[in-house]
């Protein structure tokens, strides 16, 4: 059952075939039916065609130069004419009927059409202009998607799905380009050719359409690239997180604890052309270290900063400006054709020709049916908006821009205004609608009612959309790993809209407090569970965005520092972005010391968290100093049997173990395990942590039987209580396997290591540090077993990656394995069969 039927006269078959081939880049073959050509040999001609028309959703009729030749004019008058019959059937069944005018053909004179197809109209016609074929085809795709609900998805010529991600799903349906910046941008990027790195920047003040132009380019020209990827360049943490997501998407190897951006840059040197978009890149110095140094890629920045010297040439800078009166009038006429030209020019002048403000004005006039005169009078009555301390509008904003936003706010219902007030304090990133539904009890009674009833919620969000105050889009589901591909609805707000919201005194206090409460309630409490990582990743930019407003007060500092801790823990255990996690832990500790004092429990938690990330980075002395201070305070203030004291005891023991002080570590671990077993029971996660740590110390001291008993017990309980996919269970699996290996029980060790590696690749991803540990463990076991052939198979895929890891980031056993692999590599040199791919085990 094909969704798209392509009808044509045989004389115009070349045009129809070209359209079909182009549509094949975006739809599966089963979704397309090319008239006569798709009929099987021997099929009943007319019944099969009639059935195909009944099955389709959209009927495309290709009208080429021969469609109304003298011969075909005569055929069209015959009621049995196949082309006439197809069109008649599509009209009778109310199909989406789109004439495609190809090869310079015009639509036939309606007087020449037979009565049964007289409803065939030029109104929906699309011109496939040869000189502008790409733009014409893109317009057809937009119509199929926005008007008729079809979902085109680009396929590369090799049949594989293209890696394609933008921060926002689609360009605005009202996108306008009166100054022809889209073809100019394509020309600038194309000038560098395939052999050299090229770059362009789209710069200008907020609301001028930089991101929309970059979005339109990404969709319109995606078939020129192997992949398209967007980075949130306004923040180094978000930029690094986007690098990590691309590394995960393409299984890009990571050397030790290097930044994911470094891994990505190395991989890109061996790839063909990608489009890399750095959105909101207002700090060139922040972006420059992340750029690929080779590979012929196209790099596009959107920025309000005009100074990109040293990164792009003046000829590669494309400055977006506000629209002239005539350009703005062209846009307004497309939205509001009844507006007199004189009024349209006055409106454009009052709004400074800013595209975002004109879009909002058009939405306001459409929604309220008022005339331009009344709107201009209302604009003039809006008082000057005062921004928050520390917030400054970009140079060139006319008063009318923020005033236009203010007018839209004034027309909202109380509940829509409440929702907007809350969202004004979030980051300009998508926020899932589900969060509002789940946490509805946090809000005022009116907003609670809206979140409780789907129809009321749709009505509230619809208000914001109708006034162009937000857009809705689909994002990856918060409770599903990316590979499942499930989507859910989200809201997204323009930065300028949010800035105007924060400028309104009536919206300030309640909105900021509600945003903090929402994030605190929605952020998962469990820090190292992979099932929570998609939600934590989605909430991360909103938590980071709160830092700008922390000086204002008006919200719970305890909740804020807790969110900093949780977000940093996600960065540590999820994408393993240690440097970024450390900065957030340090921020939380700084605030807690200042507000709460050194000896408060929350401050001591920050001590512990910062120490853990220092240890992960290899700074054992720094970690030990923090942990000893925290343990001393907790023992003095809380006593030895307090859970927080036991946590401090356990953490210090881990650092002592890493420093080689095994007796010191064992003494603390035995004490912590005894108390936790007595107070919490053997199945409590804290008890299992103590059990695992003591077992590791016993193994290091050569007490293998005692270590094995504890590891077996911990693994059995964790598998039963947490499940085999939990990171803590994987830890126990690896540790028990290592103990069996030292005992000489090689088959058991190999089986556990193989299982741990399979789960780690599936749950944590190939580039996660935990997966590299599992890989080293398995290969070490294979080498110890004499399984050289099997180890060789594993190493042929992973040898370069394992050898490139910094030995200082490895334990003694791993360094020994690395040395054996180097020796094996020297004895068995082999060419790289696929130099464009890096892959972890």
Short mmCIF file of C-alpha atoms in Angstrom, two decimals, residues 486-707:
data_model
loop_
_atom_site.label_atom_id
_atom_site.label_comp_id
_atom_site.label_asym_id
_atom_site.label_seq_id
_atom_site.Cartn_x
_atom_site.Cartn_y
_atom_site.Cartn_z
CA UNK A 486 10.48 6.86 20.86
CA UNK A 487 9.37 10.49 20.84
CA UNK A 488 7.33 12.78 23.05
CA UNK A 489 6.12 16.38 22.85
CA UNK A 490 8.20 19.27 24.18
CA UNK A 491 7.95 23.05 24.42
CA UNK A 492 10.66 25.40 23.23
CA UNK A 493 10.94 29.16 23.74
CA UNK A 494 13.04 31.76 21.97
CA UNK A 495 15.70 33.45 24.10
CA UNK A 496 14.22 36.88 23.46
CA UNK A 497 10.77 35.71 24.55
CA UNK A 498 12.22 34.37 27.79
CA UNK A 499 14.16 37.57 28.37
CA UNK A 500 10.98 39.61 27.99
CA UNK A 501 9.19 37.29 30.45
CA UNK A 502 11.90 37.81 33.06
CA UNK A 503 11.67 41.56 32.54
CA UNK A 504 8.09 41.68 33.79
CA UNK A 505 8.06 42.21 37.58
CA UNK A 506 4.73 40.43 37.97
CA UNK A 507 6.26 37.23 36.56
CA UNK A 508 9.58 37.23 38.37
CA UNK A 509 9.35 35.66 41.82
CA UNK A 510 6.67 33.01 41.30
CA UNK A 511 8.05 31.90 37.95
CA UNK A 512 11.62 31.40 39.17
CA UNK A 513 10.45 29.55 42.27
CA UNK A 514 8.16 27.29 40.21
CA UNK A 515 10.95 26.52 37.72
CA UNK A 516 13.26 25.52 40.58
CA UNK A 517 10.57 23.34 42.15
CA UNK A 518 9.86 21.62 38.83
CA UNK A 519 13.51 20.75 38.20
CA UNK A 520 14.06 19.60 41.78
CA UNK A 521 11.05 17.25 41.62
CA UNK A 522 11.76 15.98 38.10
CA UNK A 523 15.50 15.27 38.37
CA UNK A 524 16.07 11.57 39.13
CA UNK A 525 17.42 10.81 42.59
CA UNK A 526 19.39 7.68 41.57
CA UNK A 527 22.65 8.91 40.09
CA UNK A 528 24.24 5.89 38.38
CA UNK A 529 21.28 4.11 36.81
CA UNK A 530 21.49 4.19 32.98
CA UNK A 531 17.69 4.17 32.74
CA UNK A 532 17.73 7.68 34.20
CA UNK A 533 20.37 9.12 31.89
CA UNK A 534 18.06 10.29 29.05
CA UNK A 535 16.00 12.32 31.54
CA UNK A 536 19.09 13.67 33.29
CA UNK A 537 20.61 14.71 29.95
CA UNK A 538 17.42 16.55 28.97
CA UNK A 539 17.26 18.42 32.31
CA UNK A 540 20.96 19.27 32.48
CA UNK A 541 20.85 22.56 30.49
CA UNK A 542 17.94 23.81 32.60
CA UNK A 543 19.88 23.15 35.81
CA UNK A 544 22.92 24.93 34.38
CA UNK A 545 20.78 27.88 33.34
CA UNK A 546 19.78 28.55 36.95
CA UNK A 547 23.32 29.72 37.78
CA UNK A 548 22.66 33.12 36.16
CA UNK A 549 19.74 33.73 38.50
CA UNK A 550 21.21 32.38 41.75
CA UNK A 551 22.29 35.91 42.73
CA UNK A 552 18.66 37.08 42.63
CA UNK A 553 17.59 34.90 45.53
CA UNK A 554 13.95 33.96 45.74
CA UNK A 555 14.46 30.22 45.54
CA UNK A 556 15.63 27.38 47.74
CA UNK A 557 19.45 27.30 47.83
CA UNK A 558 19.31 23.79 49.24
CA UNK A 559 17.36 22.61 46.21
CA UNK A 560 19.72 24.44 43.88
CA UNK A 561 22.91 22.93 45.30
CA UNK A 562 21.24 19.50 45.36
CA UNK A 563 20.51 19.92 41.64
CA UNK A 564 24.12 20.92 40.99
CA UNK A 565 25.26 17.76 42.76
CA UNK A 566 22.84 15.52 40.86
CA UNK A 567 23.69 17.07 37.50
CA UNK A 568 27.43 16.73 38.19
CA UNK A 569 26.95 13.11 39.26
CA UNK A 570 25.17 12.42 35.97
CA UNK A 571 28.10 13.92 34.06
CA UNK A 572 30.48 11.73 36.06
CA UNK A 573 28.64 8.40 35.81
CA UNK A 574 26.80 8.88 32.50
CA UNK A 575 28.91 10.45 29.74
CA UNK A 576 32.02 10.43 32.02
CA UNK A 577 32.67 14.16 31.51
CA UNK A 578 34.93 14.51 34.54
CA UNK A 579 36.18 18.04 33.97
CA UNK A 580 32.65 19.42 33.62
CA UNK A 581 31.43 17.40 36.60
CA UNK A 582 34.27 18.75 38.74
CA UNK A 583 33.31 22.36 37.98
CA UNK A 584 29.72 21.76 39.10
CA UNK A 585 30.80 19.91 42.26
CA UNK A 586 33.13 22.80 43.12
CA UNK A 587 30.31 25.29 42.60
CA UNK A 588 28.00 23.37 44.94
CA UNK A 589 30.73 23.12 47.61
CA UNK A 590 31.49 26.84 47.34
CA UNK A 591 27.83 27.80 47.88
CA UNK A 592 27.31 25.36 50.74
CA UNK A 593 30.43 26.52 52.55
CA UNK A 594 29.32 30.12 52.22
CA UNK A 595 25.65 29.64 53.15
CA UNK A 596 25.69 26.63 55.48
CA UNK A 597 29.17 26.45 56.92
CA UNK A 598 31.86 23.79 56.86
CA UNK A 599 30.31 21.23 59.23
CA UNK A 600 26.76 20.97 57.84
CA UNK A 601 25.82 17.56 56.35
CA UNK A 602 25.17 19.00 52.88
CA UNK A 603 28.61 20.63 52.83
CA UNK A 604 30.21 17.34 53.78
CA UNK A 605 28.34 15.62 50.94
CA UNK A 606 29.96 18.14 48.60
CA UNK A 607 33.36 17.30 50.11
CA UNK A 608 32.73 13.65 49.29
CA UNK A 609 31.46 14.25 45.77
CA UNK A 610 34.35 16.51 44.83
CA UNK A 611 36.80 13.98 46.29
CA UNK A 612 35.26 11.20 44.17
CA UNK A 613 35.74 13.14 40.94
CA UNK A 614 39.32 14.05 41.94
CA UNK A 615 40.04 10.37 42.46
CA UNK A 616 38.50 9.54 39.06
CA UNK A 617 40.86 12.12 37.53
CA UNK A 618 43.84 10.57 39.29
CA UNK A 619 44.33 13.30 41.94
CA UNK A 620 44.55 10.89 44.90
CA UNK A 621 46.24 13.35 47.26
CA UNK A 622 43.56 15.97 46.69
CA UNK A 623 40.81 13.40 47.18
CA UNK A 624 42.39 12.05 50.37
CA UNK A 625 42.67 15.49 51.94
CA UNK A 626 38.97 16.22 51.40
CA UNK A 627 37.88 12.77 52.58
CA UNK A 628 39.98 12.82 55.77
CA UNK A 629 38.54 16.24 56.67
CA UNK A 630 34.97 15.04 56.02
CA UNK A 631 35.44 11.84 58.06
CA UNK A 632 36.94 13.72 61.00
CA UNK A 633 33.98 16.12 61.13
CA UNK A 634 31.36 13.39 60.77
CA UNK A 635 32.90 11.24 63.47
CA UNK A 636 33.03 14.18 65.83
CA UNK A 637 29.56 15.54 65.06
CA UNK A 638 27.56 12.43 64.11
CA UNK A 639 29.39 9.44 65.60
CA UNK A 640 30.80 6.31 63.97
CA UNK A 641 27.46 4.59 63.28
CA UNK A 642 25.79 7.39 61.38
CA UNK A 643 25.17 6.46 57.69
CA UNK A 644 26.98 9.59 56.53
CA UNK A 645 30.03 8.72 58.64
CA UNK A 646 30.07 5.22 57.16
CA UNK A 647 29.94 6.67 53.65
CA UNK A 648 32.91 8.92 54.46
CA UNK A 649 34.75 5.93 55.92
CA UNK A 650 34.11 3.85 52.80
CA UNK A 651 35.22 6.62 50.44
CA UNK A 652 38.47 7.29 52.27
CA UNK A 653 39.21 3.56 52.26
CA UNK A 654 38.86 3.53 48.47
CA UNK A 655 41.43 6.27 48.12
CA UNK A 656 43.83 4.56 50.54
CA UNK A 657 43.48 1.37 48.49
CA UNK A 658 44.27 3.28 45.30
CA UNK A 659 47.38 4.71 47.00
CA UNK A 660 48.53 1.23 48.01
CA UNK A 661 47.76 1.58 51.75
CA UNK A 662 45.99 -1.79 51.97
CA UNK A 663 46.08 -2.22 55.79
CA UNK A 664 44.62 1.26 56.26
CA UNK A 665 41.90 0.58 53.70
CA UNK A 666 41.07 -2.83 55.18
CA UNK A 667 40.66 -1.50 58.69
CA UNK A 668 38.09 1.10 57.57
CA UNK A 669 36.27 -1.34 55.26
CA UNK A 670 35.90 -4.05 57.91
CA UNK A 671 34.47 -1.56 60.36
CA UNK A 672 32.05 -0.09 57.81
CA UNK A 673 30.85 -3.53 56.69
CA UNK A 674 30.25 -4.74 60.27
CA UNK A 675 28.17 -1.69 61.17
CA UNK A 676 26.21 -1.62 57.91
CA UNK A 677 25.40 -5.33 58.05
CA UNK A 678 24.14 -4.91 61.61
CA UNK A 679 22.14 -1.75 61.06
CA UNK A 680 21.00 -1.99 57.43
CA UNK A 681 21.05 -5.69 56.57
CA UNK A 682 23.03 -7.55 53.91
CA UNK A 683 20.81 -6.50 50.97
CA UNK A 684 21.12 -2.76 51.45
CA UNK A 685 23.10 -1.07 48.61
CA UNK A 686 25.51 0.51 51.10
CA UNK A 687 26.25 -2.85 52.69
CA UNK A 688 26.92 -4.36 49.29
CA UNK A 689 29.31 -1.53 48.48
CA UNK A 690 31.28 -2.28 51.67
CA UNK A 691 31.21 -5.99 50.87
CA UNK A 692 32.62 -5.41 47.39
CA UNK A 693 35.33 -3.03 48.59
CA UNK A 694 36.55 -5.29 51.37
CA UNK A 695 36.65 -8.21 48.94
CA UNK A 696 38.86 -6.21 46.59
CA UNK A 697 41.26 -5.38 49.40
CA UNK A 698 41.40 -9.04 50.48
CA UNK A 699 42.21 -10.08 46.89
CA UNK A 700 44.96 -7.47 46.72
CA UNK A 701 46.40 -8.90 49.95
CA UNK A 702 46.31 -12.44 48.56
CA UNK A 703 43.36 -13.72 50.67
CA UNK A 704 41.57 -15.15 47.64
CA UNK A 705 39.08 -17.47 49.35
CA UNK A 706 37.73 -14.71 51.57
CA UNK A 707 37.53 -12.33 48.60
#
